[in-house]
GROMACS .gro file of C-alpha atoms in nm:
model
  214
    1UNK     CA    1   0.000   0.000   0.000
    2UNK     CA    2   0.272   0.242   0.100
    3UNK     CA    3   0.465   0.151  -0.214
    4UNK     CA    4   0.163   0.231  -0.431
    5UNK     CA    5   0.110   0.566  -0.256
    6UNK     CA    6   0.477   0.648  -0.304
    7UNK     CA    7   0.444   0.579  -0.676
    8UNK     CA    8   0.137   0.804  -0.700
    9UNK     CA    9   0.314   1.085  -0.512
   10UNK     CA   10   0.623   1.044  -0.728
   11UNK     CA   11   0.411   1.061  -1.043
   12UNK     CA   12   0.241   1.380  -0.923
   13UNK     CA   13   0.578   1.537  -0.844
   14UNK     CA   14   0.712   1.452  -1.190
   15UNK     CA   15   0.402   1.597  -1.355
   16UNK     CA   16   0.435   1.911  -1.143
   17UNK     CA   17   0.802   1.949  -1.235
   18UNK     CA   18   0.725   1.890  -1.602
   19UNK     CA   19   0.444   2.147  -1.593
   20UNK     CA   20   0.664   2.401  -1.414
   21UNK     CA   21   0.951   2.342  -1.658
   22UNK     CA   22   0.720   2.377  -1.957
   23UNK     CA   23   0.578   2.698  -1.811
   24UNK     CA   24   0.926   2.840  -1.755
   25UNK     CA   25   1.032   2.752  -2.109
   26UNK     CA   26   0.714   2.904  -2.252
   27UNK     CA   27   0.771   3.220  -2.046
   28UNK     CA   28   1.127   3.256  -2.171
   29UNK     CA   29   1.018   3.201  -2.533
   30UNK     CA   30   0.733   3.451  -2.498
   31UNK     CA   31   0.969   3.709  -2.349
   32UNK     CA   32   1.216   3.655  -2.633
   33UNK     CA   33   0.942   3.690  -2.893
   34UNK     CA   34   0.812   4.010  -2.731
   35UNK     CA   35   1.161   4.157  -2.741
   36UNK     CA   36   1.199   4.075  -3.109
   37UNK     CA   37   0.850   4.123  -3.250
   38UNK     CA   38   0.899   4.460  -3.419
   39UNK     CA   39   0.644   4.622  -3.187
   40UNK     CA   40   0.689   4.862  -2.896
   41UNK     CA   41   0.535   4.669  -2.607
   42UNK     CA   42   0.606   4.506  -2.272
   43UNK     CA   43   0.751   4.822  -2.117
   44UNK     CA   44   0.997   4.886  -2.401
   45UNK     CA   45   1.118   5.244  -2.449
   46UNK     CA   46   1.143   5.195  -2.825
   47UNK     CA   47   1.067   4.910  -3.065
   48UNK     CA   48   1.240   4.604  -2.919
   49UNK     CA   49   1.487   4.816  -2.721
   50UNK     CA   50   1.541   4.936  -2.362
   51UNK     CA   51   1.300   4.860  -2.079
   52UNK     CA   52   1.310   4.480  -2.036
   53UNK     CA   53   1.522   4.443  -2.352
   54UNK     CA   54   1.900   4.414  -2.342
   55UNK     CA   55   1.945   4.616  -2.661
   56UNK     CA   56   1.949   4.995  -2.630
   57UNK     CA   57   1.755   5.239  -2.845
   58UNK     CA   58   1.904   5.494  -3.082
   59UNK     CA   59   2.063   5.789  -2.904
   60UNK     CA   60   2.137   5.591  -2.587
   61UNK     CA   61   2.488   5.555  -2.446
   62UNK     CA   62   2.677   5.244  -2.559
   63UNK     CA   63   3.013   5.075  -2.516
   64UNK     CA   64   3.006   4.843  -2.818
   65UNK     CA   65   2.790   4.767  -3.121
   66UNK     CA   66   2.637   4.472  -2.934
   67UNK     CA   67   2.473   4.714  -2.690
   68UNK     CA   68   2.260   4.871  -2.962
   69UNK     CA   69   1.942   4.757  -3.132
   70UNK     CA   70   2.077   4.913  -3.452
   71UNK     CA   71   2.406   4.727  -3.419
   72UNK     CA   72   2.595   5.057  -3.449
   73UNK     CA   73   2.771   5.227  -3.156
   74UNK     CA   74   2.882   5.558  -3.304
   75UNK     CA   75   3.209   5.747  -3.255
   76UNK     CA   76   3.040   5.952  -2.983
   77UNK     CA   77   2.953   5.629  -2.799
   78UNK     CA   78   2.579   5.654  -2.860
   79UNK     CA   79   2.365   5.406  -3.051
   80UNK     CA   80   2.316   5.529  -3.407
   81UNK     CA   81   2.018   5.506  -3.641
   82UNK     CA   82   2.047   5.219  -3.893
   83UNK     CA   83   2.166   5.331  -4.235
   84UNK     CA   84   2.237   5.177  -4.573
   85UNK     CA   85   2.608   5.252  -4.540
   86UNK     CA   86   2.707   5.125  -4.194
   87UNK     CA   87   2.831   4.780  -4.308
   88UNK     CA   88   2.577   4.603  -4.082
   89UNK     CA   89   2.251   4.422  -4.154
   90UNK     CA   90   2.004   4.621  -3.947
   91UNK     CA   91   1.678   4.810  -3.962
   92UNK     CA   92   1.461   4.670  -4.242
   93UNK     CA   93   1.752   4.555  -4.457
   94UNK     CA   94   1.738   4.202  -4.598
   95UNK     CA   95   2.117   4.192  -4.626
   96UNK     CA   96   2.414   4.405  -4.526
   97UNK     CA   97   2.323   4.756  -4.646
   98UNK     CA   98   2.092   4.624  -4.918
   99UNK     CA   99   1.731   4.534  -4.981
  100UNK     CA  100   1.398   4.678  -4.868
  101UNK     CA  101   1.464   5.045  -4.779
  102UNK     CA  102   1.815   5.061  -4.928
  103UNK     CA  103   1.881   5.168  -5.287
  104UNK     CA  104   2.108   4.868  -5.351
  105UNK     CA  105   1.962   4.521  -5.393
  106UNK     CA  106   2.090   4.205  -5.227
  107UNK     CA  107   2.188   3.879  -5.393
  108UNK     CA  108   1.914   3.705  -5.598
  109UNK     CA  109   1.692   4.015  -5.611
  110UNK     CA  110   1.581   4.101  -5.964
  111UNK     CA  111   1.783   4.368  -6.143
  112UNK     CA  112   1.828   4.534  -6.481
  113UNK     CA  113   2.164   4.703  -6.426
  114UNK     CA  114   2.476   4.612  -6.228
  115UNK     CA  115   2.457   4.950  -6.057
  116UNK     CA  116   2.139   4.833  -5.880
  117UNK     CA  117   2.321   4.553  -5.700
  118UNK     CA  118   2.532   4.576  -5.388
  119UNK     CA  119   2.779   4.334  -5.543
  120UNK     CA  120   2.792   4.534  -5.866
  121UNK     CA  121   2.705   4.216  -6.059
  122UNK     CA  122   2.367   4.164  -6.227
  123UNK     CA  123   2.292   3.846  -6.422
  124UNK     CA  124   1.980   3.744  -6.614
  125UNK     CA  125   1.868   3.497  -6.346
  126UNK     CA  126   1.817   3.500  -6.052
  127UNK     CA  127   1.928   3.865  -6.052
  128UNK     CA  128   2.190   4.030  -5.833
  129UNK     CA  129   2.479   3.793  -5.768
  130UNK     CA  130   2.664   3.754  -5.440
  131UNK     CA  131   3.010   3.909  -5.427
  132UNK     CA  132   3.293   3.669  -5.511
  133UNK     CA  133   3.669   3.693  -5.550
  134UNK     CA  134   3.641   3.612  -5.922
  135UNK     CA  135   3.377   3.851  -6.058
  136UNK     CA  136   3.602   4.133  -6.180
  137UNK     CA  137   3.439   4.383  -5.945
  138UNK     CA  138   3.565   4.540  -5.623
  139UNK     CA  139   3.301   4.428  -5.373
  140UNK     CA  140   3.240   4.224  -5.058
  141UNK     CA  141   3.505   4.404  -4.853
  142UNK     CA  142   3.782   4.362  -5.110
  143UNK     CA  143   4.069   4.613  -5.100
  144UNK     CA  144   4.112   4.595  -5.476
  145UNK     CA  145   3.935   4.414  -5.759
  146UNK     CA  146   3.912   4.050  -5.647
  147UNK     CA  147   4.207   4.085  -5.409
  148UNK     CA  148   4.271   4.125  -5.035
  149UNK     CA  149   3.994   4.157  -4.777
  150UNK     CA  150   3.812   3.821  -4.789
  151UNK     CA  151   4.010   3.710  -5.097
  152UNK     CA  152   4.322   3.494  -5.080
  153UNK     CA  153   4.499   3.675  -5.363
  154UNK     CA  154   4.682   3.995  -5.273
  155UNK     CA  155   4.658   4.326  -5.455
  156UNK     CA  156   4.945   4.496  -5.636
  157UNK     CA  157   5.226   4.631  -5.415
  158UNK     CA  158   5.134   4.397  -5.128
  159UNK     CA  159   5.399   4.168  -4.976
  160UNK     CA  160   5.419   3.819  -5.128
  161UNK     CA  161   5.621   3.499  -5.113
  162UNK     CA  162   5.524   3.337  -5.442
  163UNK     CA  163   5.335   3.420  -5.762
  164UNK     CA  164   5.033   3.232  -5.625
  165UNK     CA  165   4.993   3.497  -5.355
  166UNK     CA  166   4.922   3.772  -5.607
  167UNK     CA  167   4.613   3.860  -5.807
  168UNK     CA  168   4.845   3.960  -6.091
  169UNK     CA  169   5.023   3.623  -6.074
  170UNK     CA  170   5.357   3.801  -6.040
  171UNK     CA  171   5.555   3.825  -5.716
  172UNK     CA  172   5.837   4.065  -5.806
  173UNK     CA  173   6.204   4.047  -5.711
  174UNK     CA  174   6.135   4.282  -5.420
  175UNK     CA  175   5.875   4.034  -5.291
  176UNK     CA  176   5.577   4.255  -5.364
  177UNK     CA  177   5.293   4.180  -5.604
  178UNK     CA  178   5.356   4.350  -5.938
  179UNK     CA  179   5.118   4.519  -6.179
  180UNK     CA  180   5.026   4.296  -6.476
  181UNK     CA  181   5.229   4.372  -6.789
  182UNK     CA  182   5.263   4.240  -7.142
  183UNK     CA  183   5.614   4.113  -7.067
  184UNK     CA  184   5.584   3.909  -6.745
  185UNK     CA  185   5.526   3.565  -6.905
  186UNK     CA  186   5.192   3.530  -6.725
  187UNK     CA  187   4.837   3.557  -6.857
  188UNK     CA  188   4.697   3.827  -6.633
  189UNK     CA  189   4.516   4.157  -6.636
  190UNK     CA  190   4.295   4.173  -6.946
  191UNK     CA  191   4.518   3.953  -7.163
  192UNK     CA  192   4.349   3.679  -7.363
  193UNK     CA  193   4.671   3.476  -7.368
  194UNK     CA  194   5.019   3.491  -7.216
  195UNK     CA  195   5.137   3.849  -7.282
  196UNK     CA  196   4.911   3.884  -7.585
  197UNK     CA  197   4.567   4.008  -7.679
  198UNK     CA  198   4.351   4.294  -7.566
  199UNK     CA  199   4.579   4.587  -7.469
  200UNK     CA  200   4.908   4.406  -7.546
  201UNK     CA  201   5.089   4.490  -7.874
  202UNK     CA  202   5.113   4.121  -7.967
  203UNK     CA  203   4.805   3.929  -8.072
  204UNK     CA  204   4.732   3.576  -7.960
  205UNK     CA  205   4.697   3.275  -8.191
  206UNK     CA  206   4.380   3.279  -8.403
  207UNK     CA  207   4.349   3.658  -8.373
  208UNK     CA  208   4.337   3.855  -8.698
  209UNK     CA  209   4.669   4.012  -8.804
  210UNK     CA  210   4.770   4.245  -9.088
  211UNK     CA  211   5.124   4.111  -9.135
  212UNK     CA  212   5.385   3.873  -8.996
  213UNK     CA  213   5.510   4.154  -8.770
  214UNK     CA  214   5.201   4.159  -8.548
   0.00000   0.00000   0.00000
């Protein structure tokens, strides 16, 4: 009898604990949702900022970007209004400084001109392309066209160890990446072959020529 009562009591305790745990989890989730629902509620000073929220509203004092709802702690150590040029995905942006309220479109958004896209690259489908280190455009935090920043290849005049380090494919005798030329024995720059074609005086094989001299 006592054993059966103990089992009943134990079952009730487990149910109580489970109910309490579920309630606590639901409360935490509800609080999180309220703080990220795009509405000024629950004692917030602004939309999803201050009051019970950990993020601070625009104009409030901050120590780092993480303090601010906008993700921007300005030079005067106050949270700044989101903008389309702060290198952060914030406000109503659908990407970093692009989409929705920003003039530039994010990757895959439809476009007619490259100038509409943040990456500077517009293709027929699906639209704006994501920035890459091989698209011939300075984008995505690159220091030069397809070099430095997130790219492995280094820009001209940067220190190098081997030709593979350089966007130009030429690591000069002074161990710095050299500007592409028509005499470096490498197909680089706008050449269509090794040191020939496009802006080089020599034409590549199969290109039209006027005489044996060109």
